PDB file of C-alpha atoms in Angstrom:
ATOM      1  CA  MET A 249      91.570 112.248 105.668  1.00  0.00           C
ATOM      2  CA  THR A 250      90.464 109.273 107.706  1.00  0.00           C
ATOM      3  CA  LEU A 251      87.461 106.934 106.930  1.00  0.00           C
ATOM      4  CA  ARG A 252      85.850 105.450 109.298  1.00  0.00           C
ATOM      5  CA  SER A 253      85.064 101.500 108.154  1.00  0.00           C
ATOM      6  CA  ALA A 254      81.370 101.749 108.668  1.00  0.00           C
ATOM      7  CA  GLU A 255      80.822 104.602 106.254  1.00  0.00           C
ATOM      8  CA  SER A 256      83.342 102.939 103.892  1.00  0.00           C
ATOM      9  CA  LEU A 257      81.428  99.786 103.912  1.00  0.00           C
ATOM     10  CA  GLU A 258      78.352 101.657 103.472  1.00  0.00           C
ATOM     11  CA  SER A 259      79.729 103.600 100.604  1.00  0.00           C
ATOM     12  CA  ALA A 260      80.897 100.439  99.025  1.00  0.00           C
ATOM     13  CA  ARG A 261      77.079  98.875  99.345  1.00  0.00           C
ATOM     14  CA  GLY A 262      75.724 102.206  97.531  1.00  0.00           C
ATOM     15  CA  ALA A 263      78.369 101.392  94.813  1.00  0.00           C
ATOM     16  CA  ARG A 264      77.388  97.914  94.759  1.00  0.00           C
ATOM     17  CA  ALA A 265      73.633  98.732  94.044  1.00  0.00           C
ATOM     18  CA  ARG A 266      74.596 101.221  91.545  1.00  0.00           C
ATOM     19  CA  TRP A 267      77.485  99.349  89.777  1.00  0.00           C
ATOM     20  CA  GLY A 268      76.434  95.769  90.086  1.00  0.00           C
ATOM     21  CA  ARG A 269      79.122  93.041  89.925  1.00  0.00           C
ATOM     22  CA  ALA A 270      82.071  95.500  89.479  1.00  0.00           C
ATOM     23  CA  ALA A 271      81.994  96.597  93.382  1.00  0.00           C
ATOM     24  CA  ALA A 272      80.696  93.313  94.659  1.00  0.00           C
ATOM     25  CA  ALA A 273      84.377  92.626  95.951  1.00  0.00           C
ATOM     26  CA  ALA A 274      84.435  95.687  97.792  1.00  0.00           C
ATOM     27  CA  ALA A 275      81.267  95.252  99.696  1.00  0.00           C
ATOM     28  CA  GLU A 276      82.348  92.066 101.045  1.00  0.00           C
ATOM     29  CA  ASP A 277      85.915  93.186 102.437  1.00  0.00           C
ATOM     30  CA  PRO A 278      85.906  96.016 104.613  1.00  0.00           C
ATOM     31  CA  ARG A 279      89.507  96.897 103.801  1.00  0.00           C
ATOM     32  CA  GLU A 280      88.645  96.935  99.661  1.00  0.00           C
ATOM     33  CA  ALA A 281      85.549  99.209 100.929  1.00  0.00           C
ATOM     34  CA  ALA A 282      87.791 101.609 102.296  1.00  0.00           C
ATOM     35  CA  ARG A 283      90.195 101.686  99.363  1.00  0.00           C
ATOM     36  CA  LEU A 284      87.093 102.029  96.885  1.00  0.00           C
ATOM     37  CA  ALA A 285      85.513 104.776  99.174  1.00  0.00           C
ATOM     38  CA  ALA A 286      88.998 106.670  99.306  1.00  0.00           C
ATOM     39  CA  ALA A 287      89.351 106.556  95.795  1.00  0.00           C
ATOM     40  CA  MET A 288      85.850 107.792  95.037  1.00  0.00           C
ATOM     41  CA  GLU A 289      86.378 110.331  97.473  1.00  0.00           C
ATOM     42  CA  GLU A 290      89.550 111.509  95.899  1.00  0.00           C
ATOM     43  CA  LEU A 291      87.395 111.549  92.552  1.00  0.00           C
ATOM     44  CA  ARG A 292      85.052 113.793  93.988  1.00  0.00           C
ATOM     45  CA  ARG A 293      87.657 116.212  95.261  1.00  0.00           C
ATOM     46  CA  ALA A 294      88.836 116.670  91.730  1.00  0.00           C
ATOM     47  CA  GLY A 295      86.040 118.434  90.499  1.00  0.00           C
ATOM     48  CA  TRP A 296      85.562 116.707  87.308  1.00  0.00           C
ATOM     49  CA  TYR A 297      83.190 113.703  88.427  1.00  0.00           C
ATOM     50  CA  TRP A 298      79.595 114.172  87.346  1.00  0.00           C
ATOM     51  CA  GLY A 299      78.102 111.311  89.023  1.00  0.00           C
ATOM     52  CA  ASN A 300      74.881 109.934  87.665  1.00  0.00           C
ATOM     53  CA  MET A 301      75.044 111.120  84.237  1.00  0.00           C
ATOM     54  CA  SER A 302      73.424 109.579  80.944  1.00  0.00           C
ATOM     55  CA  VAL A 303      75.242 109.139  77.702  1.00  0.00           C
ATOM     56  CA  ALA A 304      72.907 111.680  76.003  1.00  0.00           C
ATOM     57  CA  GLU A 305      73.799 114.340  78.898  1.00  0.00           C
ATOM     58  CA  ALA A 306      77.505 113.827  78.599  1.00  0.00           C
ATOM     59  CA  LYS A 307      77.205 114.462  74.973  1.00  0.00           C
ATOM     60  CA  GLU A 308      75.457 117.335  75.238  1.00  0.00           C
ATOM     61  CA  ARG A 309      77.811 119.052  77.749  1.00  0.00           C
ATOM     62  CA  LEU A 310      80.868 118.093  75.658  1.00  0.00           C
ATOM     63  CA  GLN A 311      79.396 118.970  72.221  1.00  0.00           C
ATOM     64  CA  ASP A 312      80.697 122.446  71.900  1.00  0.00           C
ATOM     65  CA  ALA A 313      84.020 121.590  74.196  1.00  0.00           C
ATOM     66  CA  PRO A 314      87.431 121.586  72.463  1.00  0.00           C
ATOM     67  CA  GLU A 315      88.855 118.416  71.314  1.00  0.00           C
ATOM     68  CA  GLY A 316      90.529 116.622  74.362  1.00  0.00           C
ATOM     69  CA  THR A 317      88.144 117.967  77.180  1.00  0.00           C
ATOM     70  CA  PHE A 318      86.812 114.948  79.337  1.00  0.00           C
ATOM     71  CA  LEU A 319      84.445 114.259  82.415  1.00  0.00           C
ATOM     72  CA  VAL A 320      84.209 111.152  84.552  1.00  0.00           C
ATOM     73  CA  ARG A 321      80.730 110.050  85.195  1.00  0.00           C
ATOM     74  CA  ASP A 322      79.086 106.872  86.590  1.00  0.00           C
ATOM     75  CA  SER A 323      79.012 103.886  83.750  1.00  0.00           C
ATOM     76  CA  SER A 324      75.365 103.188  82.693  1.00  0.00           C
ATOM     77  CA  HIS A 325      76.496  99.577  82.251  1.00  0.00           C
ATOM     78  CA  ALA A 326      76.156  97.394  85.302  1.00  0.00           C
ATOM     79  CA  GLU A 327      79.629  95.990  84.925  1.00  0.00           C
ATOM     80  CA  TYR A 328      81.535  99.017  85.259  1.00  0.00           C
ATOM     81  CA  LEU A 329      82.145 101.559  87.959  1.00  0.00           C
ATOM     82  CA  LEU A 330      82.860 104.807  85.934  1.00  0.00           C
ATOM     83  CA  THR A 331      83.057 106.064  82.403  1.00  0.00           C
ATOM     84  CA  ILE A 332      85.552 108.650  80.995  1.00  0.00           C
ATOM     85  CA  SER A 333      83.166 110.975  78.139  1.00  0.00           C
ATOM     86  CA  VAL A 334      85.607 112.794  75.916  1.00  0.00           C
ATOM     87  CA  LYS A 335      85.457 115.113  73.227  1.00  0.00           C
ATOM     88  CA  THR A 336      87.162 113.894  70.014  1.00  0.00           C
ATOM     89  CA  SER A 337      87.527 115.154  66.522  1.00  0.00           C
ATOM     90  CA  ALA A 338      84.437 113.115  65.592  1.00  0.00           C
ATOM     91  CA  GLY A 339      82.336 114.272  68.644  1.00  0.00           C
ATOM     92  CA  PRO A 340      81.761 113.032  72.106  1.00  0.00           C
ATOM     93  CA  THR A 341      82.784 109.414  72.942  1.00  0.00           C
ATOM     94  CA  ASN A 342      82.766 107.269  75.871  1.00  0.00           C
ATOM     95  CA  LEU A 343      85.444 104.784  77.295  1.00  0.00           C
ATOM     96  CA  ARG A 344      84.610 102.668  80.389  1.00  0.00           C
ATOM     97  CA  ILE A 345      86.869 102.291  83.364  1.00  0.00           C
ATOM     98  CA  GLU A 346      87.055  98.721  84.899  1.00  0.00           C
ATOM     99  CA  TYR A 347      87.570  98.073  88.749  1.00  0.00           C
ATOM    100  CA  GLN A 348      88.933  94.673  89.334  1.00  0.00           C
ATOM    101  CA  ASP A 349      90.813  93.380  92.270  1.00  0.00           C
ATOM    102  CA  GLY A 350      91.204  96.990  93.842  1.00  0.00           C
ATOM    103  CA  LYS A 351      92.768  98.301  90.686  1.00  0.00           C
ATOM    104  CA  PHE A 352      91.124 100.963  87.976  1.00  0.00           C
ATOM    105  CA  ARG A 353      92.425 100.486  84.462  1.00  0.00           C
ATOM    106  CA  LEU A 354      90.701 101.463  80.946  1.00  0.00           C
ATOM    107  CA  ASP A 355      88.637  98.833  79.375  1.00  0.00           C
ATOM    108  CA  SER A 356      90.048  96.867  76.474  1.00  0.00           C
ATOM    109  CA  ILE A 357      89.599  93.866  74.211  1.00  0.00           C
ATOM    110  CA  THR A 358      90.920  90.865  76.303  1.00  0.00           C
ATOM    111  CA  CYS A 359      94.202  90.271  74.293  1.00  0.00           C
ATOM    112  CA  VAL A 360      95.351  93.886  75.309  1.00  0.00           C
ATOM    113  CA  ARG A 361      93.574  94.010  78.760  1.00  0.00           C
ATOM    114  CA  SER A 362      96.830  92.662  80.671  1.00  0.00           C
ATOM    115  CA  ARG A 363      99.284  95.120  79.258  1.00  0.00           C
ATOM    116  CA  LEU A 364      97.175  98.057  80.217  1.00  0.00           C
ATOM    117  CA  LYS A 365      98.698 100.240  83.272  1.00  0.00           C
ATOM    118  CA  GLN A 366      96.614  99.667  86.520  1.00  0.00           C
ATOM    119  CA  PHE A 367      96.026 102.255  89.212  1.00  0.00           C
ATOM    120  CA  SER A 368      94.703 102.117  92.818  1.00  0.00           C
ATOM    121  CA  SER A 369      93.027 105.789  91.944  1.00  0.00           C
ATOM    122  CA  VAL A 370      90.820 106.978  89.075  1.00  0.00           C
ATOM    123  CA  VAL A 371      92.477 110.306  89.201  1.00  0.00           C
ATOM    124  CA  HIS A 372      95.886 108.866  89.131  1.00  0.00           C
ATOM    125  CA  LEU A 373      94.608 106.732  86.176  1.00  0.00           C
ATOM    126  CA  ILE A 374      93.044 109.991  84.318  1.00  0.00           C
ATOM    127  CA  GLU A 375      96.628 112.058  85.245  1.00  0.00           C
ATOM    128  CA  TYR A 376      98.487 109.189  83.637  1.00  0.00           C
ATOM    129  CA  TYR A 377      96.919 109.530  80.197  1.00  0.00           C
ATOM    130  CA  VAL A 378      96.759 113.526  80.445  1.00  0.00           C
ATOM    131  CA  LEU A 379     100.275 113.744  81.187  1.00  0.00           C
ATOM    132  CA  MET A 380     100.949 111.062  78.126  1.00  0.00           C
ATOM    133  CA  CYS A 381      98.771 113.204  75.815  1.00  0.00           C
ATOM    134  CA  LYS A 382     100.590 116.210  76.399  1.00  0.00           C
ATOM    135  CA  ASP A 383     103.745 114.613  75.102  1.00  0.00           C
ATOM    136  CA  ARG A 384     102.016 113.719  71.988  1.00  0.00           C
ATOM    137  CA  ALA A 385     103.174 115.056  68.643  1.00  0.00           C
ATOM    138  CA  GLU A 386     100.573 116.120  66.087  1.00  0.00           C
ATOM    139  CA  THR A 387      99.607 113.148  63.797  1.00  0.00           C
ATOM    140  CA  PRO A 388      98.636 113.661  60.142  1.00  0.00           C
ATOM    141  CA  SER A 389      94.945 113.077  59.652  1.00  0.00           C
ATOM    142  CA  ASN A 390      94.392 109.912  57.955  1.00  0.00           C
ATOM    143  CA  GLY A 391      90.791 109.233  58.885  1.00  0.00           C
ATOM    144  CA  THR A 392      91.404 107.948  62.155  1.00  0.00           C
ATOM    145  CA  VAL A 393      89.739 109.369  65.334  1.00  0.00           C
ATOM    146  CA  HIS A 394      92.570 109.845  68.370  1.00  0.00           C
ATOM    147  CA  LEU A 395      91.530 109.838  71.667  1.00  0.00           C
ATOM    148  CA  TYR A 396      93.197 112.672  73.841  1.00  0.00           C
ATOM    149  CA  LEU A 397      92.561 113.792  77.254  1.00  0.00           C
ATOM    150  CA  ASN A 398      93.574 117.309  77.837  1.00  0.00           C
ATOM    151  CA  LYS A 399      91.244 119.309  79.841  1.00  0.00           C
ATOM    152  CA  PRO A 400      88.499 118.269  82.547  1.00  0.00           C
ATOM    153  CA  LEU A 401      85.354 119.779  82.291  1.00  0.00           C
ATOM    154  CA  TYR A 402      84.615 120.754  85.976  1.00  0.00           C
ATOM    155  CA  THR A 403      81.038 120.519  87.550  1.00  0.00           C
ATOM    156  CA  SER A 404      81.598 124.027  88.815  1.00  0.00           C
ATOM    157  CA  ALA A 405      84.178 126.287  89.126  1.00  0.00           C
ATOM    158  CA  PRO A 406      86.838 125.041  91.105  1.00  0.00           C
ATOM    159  CA  SER A 407      88.267 127.117  93.994  1.00  0.00           C
ATOM    160  CA  LEU A 408      91.434 129.226  93.680  1.00  0.00           C
ATOM    161  CA  GLN A 409      93.079 127.015  96.524  1.00  0.00           C
ATOM    162  CA  HIS A 410      92.377 123.950  94.355  1.00  0.00           C
ATOM    163  CA  HIS A 411      93.976 125.585  91.344  1.00  0.00           C
ATOM    164  CA  CYS A 412      97.008 126.861  93.508  1.00  0.00           C
ATOM    165  CA  ARG A 413      97.298 123.093  94.714  1.00  0.00           C
ATOM    166  CA  ILE A 414      97.222 121.850  91.264  1.00  0.00           C
ATOM    167  CA  THR A 415      99.640 124.324  90.071  1.00  0.00           C
ATOM    168  CA  ILE A 416     102.354 123.376  93.105  1.00  0.00           C
ATOM    169  CA  ASN A 417     101.804 119.922  92.229  1.00  0.00           C
ATOM    170  CA  LYS A 418     103.009 120.736  88.772  1.00  0.00           C
ATOM    171  CA  CYS A 419     106.087 122.281  89.869  1.00  0.00           C
ATOM    172  CA  THR A 420     107.285 120.200  92.639  1.00  0.00           C
ATOM    173  CA  ASN A 421     106.497 116.728  94.390  1.00  0.00           C
ATOM    174  CA  GLN A 422     108.544 117.755  97.654  1.00  0.00           C
ATOM    175  CA  ILE A 423     105.496 119.443  99.348  1.00  0.00           C
ATOM    176  CA  TRP A 424     106.931 118.744 102.855  1.00  0.00           C
ATOM    177  CA  GLU A 425     110.109 120.638 101.934  1.00  0.00           C
ATOM    178  CA  LEU A 426     108.184 123.754 101.186  1.00  0.00           C
ATOM    179  CA  PRO A 427     108.496 126.786 103.743  1.00  0.00           C
ATOM    180  CA  LEU A 428     104.832 126.676 104.303  1.00  0.00           C
ATOM    181  CA  PRO A 429     102.708 125.954 107.433  1.00  0.00           C
ATOM    182  CA  THR A 430     102.120 122.203 108.462  1.00  0.00           C
ATOM    183  CA  ARG A 431      98.286 122.663 107.673  1.00  0.00           C
ATOM    184  CA  LEU A 432      98.619 123.874 104.207  1.00  0.00           C
ATOM    185  CA  LYS A 433     101.074 121.116 103.552  1.00  0.00           C
ATOM    186  CA  GLU A 434      98.691 118.819 104.561  1.00  0.00           C
ATOM    187  CA  TYR A 435      95.838 120.229 102.124  1.00  0.00           C
ATOM    188  CA  LEU A 436      98.314 120.173  99.503  1.00  0.00           C
ATOM    189  CA  LYS A 437      99.027 116.376 100.209  1.00  0.00           C
ATOM    190  CA  GLU A 438      95.331 115.675 100.039  1.00  0.00           C
ATOM    191  CA  TYR A 439      95.165 115.862  96.315  1.00  0.00           C
ATOM    192  CA  GLN A 440      98.772 115.262  94.831  1.00  0.00           C
ATOM    193  CA  TYR A 441      97.785 115.453  91.246  1.00  0.00           C
ATOM    194  CA  GLN A 442      98.524 117.595  88.335  1.00  0.00           C
ATOM    195  CA  VAL A 443      94.963 117.384  86.600  1.00  0.00           C
TER     196      VAL A 443
END
């Protein structure tokens, strides 16, 4: 995918208006703006980015969903770009995503923040935690609420092509080695995630 820098800069300016200081650096640097625009386009392509949605709306969407169902939405807090809303055993909850120095990471208290993994892509961040949650062992109930990301809540039913792309990504990361037409390989490479 090719992005034109004028569109990227305009996208970053729009993000700055919605997200305040969190995206200010992106609006000042065209390269940073292009990276942010590409990350947001990739997130839209995932199918579980809901855009501007209130906490109450996210809670309503997730209320009857199984534990671990999640969605990503714009943060209602001016300091953050995005929020993950996820259904836990205690009900829906929210976790902010920070954007700083061209990287995304989960929000946390200051003493832990530097140890959290950072990603150049929101989708990569989500995929990391989804895959990490798949390997979890069942923990005994001691009154603690655990946060698991298992299944995205899509804005609409994903296409069969997108489902196939995800399935292929779960099986191999050697897309160019597959006996497929180049155009299909390019489609698979546009979204290289398992979630």
